[in-house]
Coordinates of C-alpha atoms in Angstrom, one line a residue:
Chain A
M1 CA 0.0 0.0 0.0
N2 CA 1.1 3.5 -0.9
P3 CA -0.2 5.7 1.9
S4 CA 0.1 8.8 -0.2
D5 CA -2.0 7.4 -3.0
P6 CA -5.0 9.6 -3.4
I7 CA -8.5 8.4 -3.1
T8 CA -10.1 8.2 -6.4
G9 CA -13.7 8.4 -7.7
T10 CA -13.4 4.8 -8.3
H11 CA -12.6 4.1 -4.7
I12 CA -15.7 6.1 -3.6
H13 CA -17.8 4.0 -6.1
Y14 CA -16.3 0.7 -4.8
F15 CA -16.6 1.5 -1.2
L16 CA -20.4 2.0 -1.5
V17 CA -20.8 -1.2 -3.4
C18 CA -18.4 -3.4 -1.3
P19 CA -15.9 -2.1 1.2
R20 CA -13.7 -5.3 0.5
K21 CA -13.5 -4.4 -3.2
C22 CA -12.5 -0.9 -2.1
W23 CA -9.7 -2.2 0.1
L24 CA -8.4 -4.5 -2.5
S25 CA -8.4 -1.6 -5.0
L26 CA -6.6 0.8 -2.6
H27 CA -4.0 -1.9 -2.3
R28 CA -3.7 -2.1 -6.1
L29 CA -5.2 -5.8 -6.2
E30 CA -7.4 -5.1 -9.1
Q31 CA -9.1 -7.8 -10.9
E32 CA -9.9 -6.2 -14.1
T33 CA -8.8 -8.7 -16.7
G34 CA -11.0 -11.4 -17.8
S35 CA -14.4 -10.2 -16.6
D36 CA -17.0 -9.9 -19.2
L37 CA -18.9 -7.2 -17.4
V38 CA -15.6 -5.1 -17.1
E39 CA -15.0 -5.5 -20.8
L40 CA -18.7 -4.5 -21.7
G41 CA -18.1 -1.4 -19.3
K42 CA -15.0 -0.5 -21.3
L43 CA -16.9 -0.8 -24.6
T44 CA -19.6 1.5 -23.3
H45 CA -16.8 4.1 -22.4
E46 CA -15.1 3.7 -25.8
R47 CA -18.1 3.7 -28.1
T48 CA -20.2 6.6 -26.6
F49 CA -19.8 10.3 -26.6
T50 CA -17.0 9.8 -29.2
R51 CA -17.7 13.4 -30.6
Q52 CA -16.9 15.0 -27.4
Q53 CA -13.5 16.7 -27.5
L54 CA -12.5 16.6 -23.9
R55 CA -12.7 12.9 -23.1
E56 CA -10.9 11.2 -20.3
V57 CA -10.0 14.4 -18.6
D58 CA -7.2 13.9 -16.1
V59 CA -7.1 16.3 -13.1
D60 CA -3.8 16.0 -11.0
G61 CA -3.3 12.4 -12.1
F62 CA -6.1 11.0 -10.0
L63 CA -9.4 12.4 -11.1
R64 CA -10.3 10.7 -14.3
I65 CA -13.3 12.4 -15.6
D66 CA -15.1 10.7 -18.5
F67 CA -15.7 14.0 -20.3
T68 CA -16.4 17.7 -19.8
S69 CA -18.5 20.0 -21.9
E70 CA -19.4 23.6 -21.3
G71 CA -17.9 23.4 -17.9
I72 CA -20.1 20.4 -16.8
V73 CA -18.7 17.2 -15.6
H74 CA -20.0 14.0 -17.3
E75 CA -19.7 10.4 -16.1
V76 CA -20.8 7.5 -18.3
K77 CA -21.9 4.2 -16.8
H78 CA -22.7 0.9 -18.3
G79 CA -25.5 -0.2 -16.1
Q80 CA -27.6 1.5 -13.4
S81 CA -27.7 -1.0 -10.7
E82 CA -25.3 0.9 -8.5
E83 CA -26.8 4.3 -9.1
H84 CA -26.1 5.7 -5.6
A85 CA -22.6 4.8 -5.8
H86 CA -22.3 6.4 -9.2
R87 CA -23.8 9.6 -7.9
M88 CA -21.3 9.8 -5.0
Q89 CA -18.4 9.1 -7.4
L90 CA -19.6 12.1 -9.4
A91 CA -20.1 14.2 -6.2
Y92 CA -16.5 13.5 -5.3
Y93 CA -15.3 14.8 -8.7
L94 CA -17.5 17.9 -8.1
Y95 CA -16.0 18.3 -4.6
Q96 CA -12.5 17.9 -5.6
L97 CA -13.1 20.5 -8.5
R98 CA -14.6 23.0 -5.9
L99 CA -11.4 22.6 -3.8
R100 CA -9.6 23.9 -7.0
G101 CA -11.8 26.8 -7.3
V102 CA -14.3 25.2 -10.1
Q103 CA -18.0 25.3 -9.2
T104 CA -20.0 23.2 -11.5
H105 CA -22.5 20.3 -11.7
G106 CA -22.4 17.1 -13.3
V107 CA -24.5 14.6 -15.4
L108 CA -24.6 10.9 -15.0
H109 CA -25.1 9.0 -18.4
Y110 CA -26.7 5.6 -18.9
P111 CA -26.3 5.4 -22.7
N112 CA -27.6 1.8 -22.8
Q113 CA -30.7 2.7 -21.0
R114 CA -30.9 6.1 -22.8
R115 CA -31.2 8.0 -19.5
K116 CA -29.2 10.6 -17.7
E117 CA -29.3 12.3 -14.4
R118 CA -28.2 15.7 -13.1
V119 CA -26.1 15.7 -10.0
E120 CA -25.6 18.8 -7.8
L121 CA -23.1 18.9 -4.9
T122 CA -25.8 19.6 -2.3
P123 CA -25.0 20.2 1.3
E124 CA -26.7 16.8 2.0
L125 CA -24.7 15.0 -0.6
E126 CA -21.5 16.7 0.5
A127 CA -22.1 15.7 4.0
E128 CA -22.6 12.1 3.1
L129 CA -19.5 12.3 0.8
Q130 CA -17.4 13.6 3.8
Q131 CA -18.5 10.6 6.0
V132 CA -17.6 8.2 3.1
L133 CA -14.1 9.8 2.7
Q134 CA -13.5 9.3 6.4
Q135 CA -14.5 5.8 6.2
V136 CA -12.4 5.0 3.1
E137 CA -9.4 6.5 4.8
A138 CA -10.0 4.3 7.9
L139 CA -10.5 1.3 5.6
R140 CA -7.2 2.0 4.0
Q141 CA -5.4 1.8 7.4
Q142 CA -6.8 -1.7 8.1
P143 CA -4.1 -4.4 7.7
L144 CA -6.5 -6.9 6.3
P145 CA -9.4 -6.5 3.8
P146 CA -12.7 -6.7 5.3
Q147 CA -14.4 -10.0 5.2
V148 CA -17.6 -10.9 3.5
P149 CA -19.1 -13.8 5.3
R150 CA -20.6 -15.5 2.2
P151 CA -21.0 -14.6 -1.4
M152 CA -23.5 -11.8 -1.9
R153 CA -25.9 -11.4 -4.8
I154 CA -23.5 -8.7 -6.3
C155 CA -20.5 -11.1 -6.2
R156 CA -22.0 -12.9 -9.2
S157 CA -21.3 -9.9 -11.4
C158 CA -18.0 -8.7 -9.7
A159 CA -14.7 -9.0 -11.3
Y160 CA -13.2 -9.8 -7.8
E161 CA -15.4 -12.8 -7.4
E162 CA -12.9 -15.4 -8.3
F163 CA -10.3 -13.7 -6.0
C164 CA -12.7 -13.5 -3.0
W165 CA -14.3 -17.0 -3.3
S166 CA -11.4 -19.0 -4.7
E167 CA -11.3 -21.4 -1.7
N168 CA -13.2 -24.6 -2.6
E169 CA -14.3 -25.8 0.7
E170 CA -16.8 -25.7 3.5
V171 CA -19.8 -27.2 1.8
G172 CA -19.5 -31.0 2.2
Q173 CA -16.0 -32.4 1.5
Chain B
M1 CA -13.0 -18.2 -21.6
K2 CA -9.7 -17.6 -23.2
K3 CA -8.0 -20.3 -24.9
S4 CA -4.4 -21.2 -25.7
L5 CA -3.1 -21.1 -29.3
Y6 CA -0.9 -24.0 -30.1
L7 CA 1.4 -23.5 -33.2
T8 CA 2.6 -26.9 -34.3
S9 CA 3.5 -25.8 -38.0
S10 CA 5.9 -23.2 -39.1
G11 CA 4.8 -19.9 -40.2
T12 CA 4.8 -16.1 -39.7
L13 CA 2.9 -14.6 -36.9
S14 CA 1.9 -10.9 -37.3
R15 CA -0.5 -8.3 -36.3
D16 CA -3.0 -7.6 -39.1
Q17 CA -5.0 -4.6 -38.1
N18 CA -6.7 -5.6 -34.9
T19 CA -6.3 -9.3 -35.2
L20 CA -3.8 -12.0 -35.2
L21 CA -2.6 -13.5 -38.4
L22 CA -0.8 -16.7 -39.0
E23 CA 0.6 -17.3 -42.5
L24 CA 1.6 -20.8 -43.0
E25 CA 4.6 -21.8 -45.2
T26 CA 1.9 -23.2 -47.8
G27 CA 0.7 -19.6 -48.0
E28 CA -2.4 -20.3 -46.2
K29 CA -3.7 -17.4 -44.0
R30 CA -5.4 -18.0 -40.7
Y31 CA -6.8 -15.3 -38.5
F32 CA -7.3 -15.6 -34.7
P33 CA -9.4 -13.0 -32.7
I34 CA -7.0 -11.7 -30.1
E35 CA -9.6 -11.4 -27.4
Q36 CA -10.2 -15.1 -27.3
I37 CA -6.5 -15.9 -26.9
G38 CA -5.0 -16.3 -23.4
D39 CA -1.5 -17.3 -24.4
I40 CA 0.4 -18.8 -27.5
H41 CA 2.6 -21.8 -27.5
C42 CA 5.1 -22.0 -30.4
F43 CA 6.4 -25.5 -31.4
G44 CA 7.2 -25.0 -35.0
E45 CA 9.4 -22.3 -36.5
A46 CA 7.8 -18.9 -35.9
S47 CA 8.8 -15.5 -37.4
L48 CA 7.5 -12.5 -35.6
N49 CA 8.3 -8.9 -35.3
K50 CA 8.3 -6.1 -32.8
R51 CA 5.0 -4.8 -34.0
L52 CA 3.4 -8.2 -33.0
L53 CA 5.1 -8.2 -29.6
E54 CA 3.8 -4.6 -28.9
Y55 CA 0.3 -5.9 -29.8
L56 CA 0.6 -8.9 -27.6
T57 CA 1.8 -6.7 -24.6
Q58 CA -1.0 -4.3 -25.2
Q59 CA -3.5 -7.4 -25.1
G60 CA -1.6 -9.1 -22.2
V61 CA -0.9 -12.3 -24.1
P62 CA 2.3 -14.3 -23.1
V63 CA 4.2 -16.5 -25.7
H64 CA 5.9 -19.7 -24.8
F65 CA 8.5 -21.2 -27.1
Y66 CA 9.7 -24.9 -27.3
N67 CA 12.4 -26.3 -29.3
Y68 CA 12.5 -29.2 -31.8
Y69 CA 12.6 -31.7 -28.9
E70 CA 9.6 -30.1 -27.2
Y71 CA 11.9 -28.6 -24.5
Y72 CA 10.8 -25.4 -23.0
V73 CA 12.9 -22.7 -24.5
G74 CA 11.5 -19.5 -22.8
S75 CA 8.6 -17.1 -22.8
Y76 CA 7.8 -13.7 -24.0
Y77 CA 6.3 -12.3 -20.7
P78 CA 4.8 -9.0 -21.4
R79 CA 5.5 -6.1 -19.2
E80 CA 3.4 -6.5 -15.9
H81 CA 0.0 -4.7 -16.3
N82 CA -1.3 -5.9 -13.0
S83 CA 1.3 -5.3 -10.3
S84 CA 0.7 -4.2 -6.7
G85 CA 3.7 -3.0 -4.9
F86 CA 2.1 -4.1 -1.5
L87 CA 1.7 -7.6 -2.9
T88 CA 5.2 -7.9 -4.2
L89 CA 6.6 -6.8 -0.9
K90 CA 4.6 -9.4 0.9
Q91 CA 5.6 -12.0 -1.6
A92 CA 9.4 -11.0 -0.9
E93 CA 8.8 -11.0 2.8
H94 CA 7.5 -14.7 2.6
Y95 CA 10.6 -15.6 0.7
L96 CA 13.1 -13.9 3.0
D97 CA 11.6 -15.0 6.2
E98 CA 12.8 -18.6 6.7
S99 CA 9.7 -19.8 8.7
K100 CA 7.2 -18.2 6.3
R101 CA 8.9 -19.7 3.4
L102 CA 9.1 -23.1 4.9
D103 CA 5.5 -23.1 5.8
L104 CA 4.4 -22.2 2.2
A105 CA 6.9 -24.7 0.7
R106 CA 5.4 -27.4 2.9
R107 CA 1.9 -26.5 1.7
F108 CA 2.9 -27.1 -1.8
V109 CA 4.5 -30.4 -1.1
R110 CA 1.5 -31.5 0.9
G111 CA -0.9 -30.6 -1.9
A112 CA 1.3 -32.4 -4.4
L113 CA 1.5 -35.6 -2.3
Q114 CA -2.1 -35.5 -1.6
N115 CA -3.0 -35.3 -5.3
L116 CA -0.5 -38.0 -6.1
Q117 CA -2.4 -40.4 -3.6
Q118 CA -5.7 -39.3 -5.2
V119 CA -4.5 -40.4 -8.7
L120 CA -3.3 -43.7 -7.5
R121 CA -6.7 -44.1 -5.5
Y122 CA -8.5 -43.7 -8.9
Y123 CA -6.5 -46.6 -10.3
A124 CA -6.9 -48.5 -7.1
H125 CA -10.7 -48.4 -7.6
R126 CA -9.9 -49.9 -11.0
E127 CA -8.3 -52.8 -9.4
K128 CA -4.8 -51.9 -10.1
P129 CA -2.1 -53.2 -7.5
V130 CA -1.3 -49.7 -6.2
H131 CA -2.1 -49.9 -2.6
P132 CA 1.6 -50.2 -1.4
M133 CA 2.4 -47.0 -3.3
I134 CA -0.4 -45.1 -1.7
E135 CA 0.6 -46.2 1.7
G136 CA 4.2 -45.2 0.9
I137 CA 3.3 -41.7 -0.1
A138 CA 1.1 -41.3 2.9
Q139 CA 4.0 -42.3 5.2
V140 CA 6.2 -39.6 3.4
E141 CA 3.3 -37.1 3.9
A142 CA 3.3 -37.8 7.6
Q143 CA 7.0 -36.7 7.8
L144 CA 6.3 -33.4 6.2
D145 CA 5.6 -31.6 9.5
D146 CA 9.0 -32.6 10.9
A147 CA 11.0 -31.3 7.8
A148 CA 13.0 -28.4 9.0
S149 CA 14.3 -27.1 5.7
V150 CA 13.1 -26.6 2.2
E151 CA 15.8 -29.0 1.0
T152 CA 14.4 -31.7 3.2
L153 CA 10.8 -31.0 1.7
M154 CA 12.3 -31.4 -1.7
Q155 CA 13.9 -34.7 -0.8
L156 CA 10.5 -36.0 0.6
E157 CA 8.8 -34.8 -2.4
G158 CA 11.4 -36.7 -4.6
Q159 CA 10.7 -39.9 -2.5
A160 CA 7.0 -39.7 -2.9
R161 CA 7.4 -39.2 -6.7
E162 CA 9.5 -42.2 -6.9
M163 CA 7.0 -44.3 -5.2
Y164 CA 4.3 -42.9 -7.4
Y165 CA 6.4 -43.7 -10.6
S166 CA 6.8 -47.3 -9.3
A167 CA 3.0 -47.5 -9.7
L168 CA 3.0 -46.6 -13.4
D169 CA 3.9 -50.0 -14.7
P170 CA 1.4 -51.9 -12.7
V171 CA -1.2 -49.3 -13.7
L172 CA -0.6 -49.4 -17.4
Q173 CA 0.7 -53.0 -17.8
N174 CA 1.7 -52.2 -21.4
P175 CA 5.1 -53.2 -22.6
D176 CA 5.2 -50.5 -25.3
F177 CA 4.9 -47.9 -22.6
A178 CA 7.1 -49.4 -19.8
F179 CA 8.3 -46.8 -17.2
E180 CA 11.4 -48.3 -15.8
S181 CA 12.7 -45.3 -14.2
R182 CA 12.5 -41.4 -14.6
S183 CA 14.8 -40.0 -17.2
R184 CA 14.8 -36.6 -18.6
R185 CA 17.1 -34.6 -21.1
P186 CA 16.8 -36.8 -22.9
P187 CA 13.8 -39.0 -22.0
A188 CA 15.0 -42.6 -22.4
N189 CA 11.4 -44.1 -23.3
R190 CA 8.1 -43.1 -24.4
L191 CA 6.3 -42.8 -21.1
N192 CA 9.2 -40.5 -20.0
A193 CA 8.9 -38.4 -23.1
L194 CA 5.2 -38.0 -22.5
I195 CA 5.7 -37.0 -18.8
S196 CA 8.3 -34.5 -19.7
F197 CA 6.3 -32.9 -22.4
G198 CA 3.3 -32.7 -20.1
N199 CA 5.3 -31.1 -17.3
S200 CA 6.6 -28.4 -19.7
L201 CA 3.1 -27.6 -20.6
M202 CA 2.1 -27.5 -16.9
Y203 CA 4.9 -25.1 -16.2
T204 CA 3.9 -22.7 -18.9
L205 CA 0.2 -22.9 -18.1
A206 CA 1.0 -21.8 -14.5
L207 CA 3.2 -19.1 -15.8
S208 CA 0.5 -17.8 -18.1
E209 CA -2.0 -17.8 -15.3
I210 CA 0.5 -16.0 -12.9
Y211 CA 0.6 -13.2 -15.5
R212 CA -3.0 -12.6 -15.0
T213 CA -2.5 -12.1 -11.3
H214 CA -0.4 -9.8 -9.2
L215 CA 2.2 -12.3 -8.2
D216 CA 5.8 -12.2 -9.4
P217 CA 6.8 -15.5 -11.1
R218 CA 10.4 -15.0 -10.1
I219 CA 9.8 -15.4 -6.4
G220 CA 9.1 -19.1 -5.6
F221 CA 9.1 -20.8 -2.2
L222 CA 9.8 -24.5 -2.7
H223 CA 11.7 -24.0 -5.8
A224 CA 14.5 -21.6 -4.9
T225 CA 14.4 -18.2 -6.5
N226 CA 17.6 -17.6 -8.4
Y227 CA 16.7 -14.1 -9.6
R228 CA 16.7 -14.9 -13.2
R229 CA 14.3 -17.7 -13.8
F230 CA 10.7 -18.2 -13.1
S231 CA 10.1 -20.4 -10.1
L232 CA 6.7 -19.7 -8.7
N233 CA 5.1 -21.4 -11.6
L234 CA 7.1 -24.6 -10.6
D235 CA 5.7 -24.5 -7.1
V236 CA 2.1 -24.3 -8.2
A237 CA 2.7 -26.9 -11.0
E238 CA 3.7 -29.5 -8.3
V239 CA 0.1 -29.3 -7.0
F240 CA -1.4 -29.9 -10.3
K241 CA 0.9 -32.2 -12.1
P242 CA -0.7 -35.3 -10.8
V243 CA -4.2 -34.2 -11.8
L244 CA -3.5 -32.7 -15.0
V245 CA -0.3 -34.0 -16.6
D246 CA -0.2 -37.6 -15.2
R247 CA -3.9 -38.2 -15.7
T248 CA -3.6 -37.0 -19.2
V249 CA -0.7 -39.2 -20.0
L250 CA -2.2 -42.3 -18.4
T251 CA -5.4 -41.8 -20.1
L252 CA -3.8 -41.3 -23.5
V253 CA -1.8 -44.4 -23.1
G254 CA -4.5 -46.4 -21.4
L255 CA -7.0 -45.8 -24.2
R256 CA -4.3 -46.3 -26.8
Q257 CA -4.8 -42.9 -28.2
I258 CA -1.1 -42.6 -28.4
Q259 CA 0.9 -45.5 -29.9
P260 CA 4.4 -46.3 -30.4
E261 CA 4.3 -44.9 -34.0
H262 CA 3.7 -41.5 -32.4
F263 CA 7.4 -41.3 -31.2
G264 CA 10.7 -40.8 -32.9
E265 CA 14.2 -41.4 -31.6
E266 CA 16.9 -38.7 -31.9
L267 CA 20.2 -38.1 -30.2
G268 CA 19.7 -40.9 -27.9
G269 CA 16.2 -39.7 -26.6
V270 CA 12.7 -40.4 -27.4
Y271 CA 10.4 -37.7 -28.5
L272 CA 6.8 -37.3 -29.7
N273 CA 6.6 -36.8 -33.4
D274 CA 4.2 -34.3 -35.1
E275 CA 1.2 -36.4 -34.9
G276 CA 1.9 -37.5 -31.4
R277 CA 2.4 -33.9 -30.3
K278 CA -1.0 -32.9 -31.9
R279 CA -2.7 -35.7 -30.0
F280 CA -1.2 -34.9 -26.8
L281 CA -1.9 -31.1 -27.1
Q282 CA -5.6 -31.9 -27.9
A283 CA -6.1 -34.2 -24.9
W284 CA -4.3 -31.5 -22.8
E285 CA -6.5 -28.7 -24.0
E286 CA -9.6 -30.9 -23.4
R287 CA -8.3 -31.7 -19.8
L288 CA -7.9 -27.9 -19.1
Q289 CA -11.4 -27.1 -20.3
T290 CA -12.9 -30.0 -18.3
T291 CA -15.1 -28.4 -15.6
F292 CA -16.1 -29.4 -12.0
Q293 CA -18.4 -27.9 -9.6
H294 CA -16.8 -25.3 -7.4
R295 CA -18.2 -25.5 -3.9
R296 CA -17.7 -21.9 -3.1
L297 CA -18.3 -20.1 -6.3
K298 CA -21.4 -22.6 -6.9
R299 CA -20.6 -22.9 -10.6
N300 CA -18.6 -25.1 -12.8
V301 CA -15.0 -24.1 -13.3
S302 CA -12.5 -25.5 -15.7
Y303 CA -9.1 -26.9 -14.4
R304 CA -7.4 -23.8 -16.1
T305 CA -9.6 -21.6 -13.9
A306 CA -8.6 -23.8 -11.0
V307 CA -5.0 -22.9 -11.6
R308 CA -5.8 -19.2 -11.4
L309 CA -8.0 -19.6 -8.3
E310 CA -4.9 -21.4 -6.8
L311 CA -2.9 -18.2 -7.3
F312 CA -5.5 -16.0 -5.7
K313 CA -5.4 -18.3 -2.6
I314 CA -1.6 -17.8 -2.5
E315 CA -2.2 -14.1 -2.8
K316 CA -4.6 -14.2 0.2
H317 CA -2.0 -16.3 2.1
L318 CA 0.7 -13.6 1.4
I319 CA -1.5 -10.7 2.4
G320 CA -2.1 -12.6 5.6
E321 CA -5.9 -13.1 5.1
K322 CA -6.2 -16.9 4.9
P323 CA -3.7 -19.7 5.1
Y324 CA -3.2 -21.3 1.8
E325 CA -4.9 -24.7 1.4
P326 CA -3.8 -26.4 -1.9
F327 CA -6.2 -27.6 -4.5
R328 CA -7.3 -31.1 -3.9
A329 CA -9.0 -33.3 -6.3
Y330 CA -11.7 -35.4 -4.6
W331 CA -12.6 -37.5 -7.6

């Protein structure tokens, strides 16, 4: 673990989906290769909003914004099942931009569902974000990844599934 | 699931736009979608260029090379795309700390010995006279806990392997494929040639799967790291060799799918010829794609996936989350 690694938007997203996934990602134990869903997500990113000029905007090397247009931050997502986590990820970008003197709002895009949602950094959302940031920081300090007692429904679609549940035991023998 | 590409004939391998192109010496062109390829094994003469290597790096596809006698020559192991400094330090720590290294090495040997016994039990059920060998390996296994050094563990593993090999003749009862004793470089007879070839494939399989994890293949625990060669793949291979290599060999010979005519003799050694090698590779790939019910994932996983899962278990051992329990076949 590199203690100076900044928390990214992805970490915020992961934390709200599964703290274990967030810990593993904070320790660079990513499982991005070989998952079909990850590949589909990448395709959504690559094949939508291709006419936007400012794509993959990199702020200080750790905020990777999908694209900006007319001063608005846009985040593209493949599926909408983790909507609140997506909203918080975007809120984090807005928060970090405000720290740098940029006041703006964002839009979440679900091109596959032909849907979008406007996200403002409201005081409520910001308060929630601050809480999450503290929790992520505390999580990072933990020597071991948090345990998940048994596979959850979301594990099925998670690229970390094989890592987390690789042991072949317990049931019967 | 990604598959291995085995190139047994000679030709030129290149990138053609966004796909892989093989041009055979006959002029025939074959295209392979890169997304479906996990690794490439070159047995024939292959010409390739840097542009291709760049493409393979971008796609994360390792290439393994074998010489005319089916010996492993080396690998093109693309730049790490998946590394975690945190895990690399943990892996090094487990190598440098004598007791941690011994613990892991013992786990590998225990896994290997249990799977050796399992293979023999399979043949015992088929009324082959192998009970004494199973007993013998069990006795060696009982000594593992007292082994105070990695060298002792290696010796014990060697003893168990010898007992296991002494079961091959009673299992096969085939004079064309007598085992006699283990011989490599060169293999002195057909059975040894099959085992050597299978072991090479097992080592590269483990290496390819390591590439897809965060582990550093240069730091092994049972097989000493010598800073230049891959060794973690050898450790992992020990656990799977009985179930993957030996069972493939015994099945091919037992079902007479490999015959004496599939071998040639050269430089005092016995080697598979083109047809024999093709048959072996086909059986090997079928074995890797065979699935079994994984109790935890609650779905069928292939043996190839099982090798990768094994590496994840090792990662979890290294970060201190869960002690590594080797893969064990219960069938």
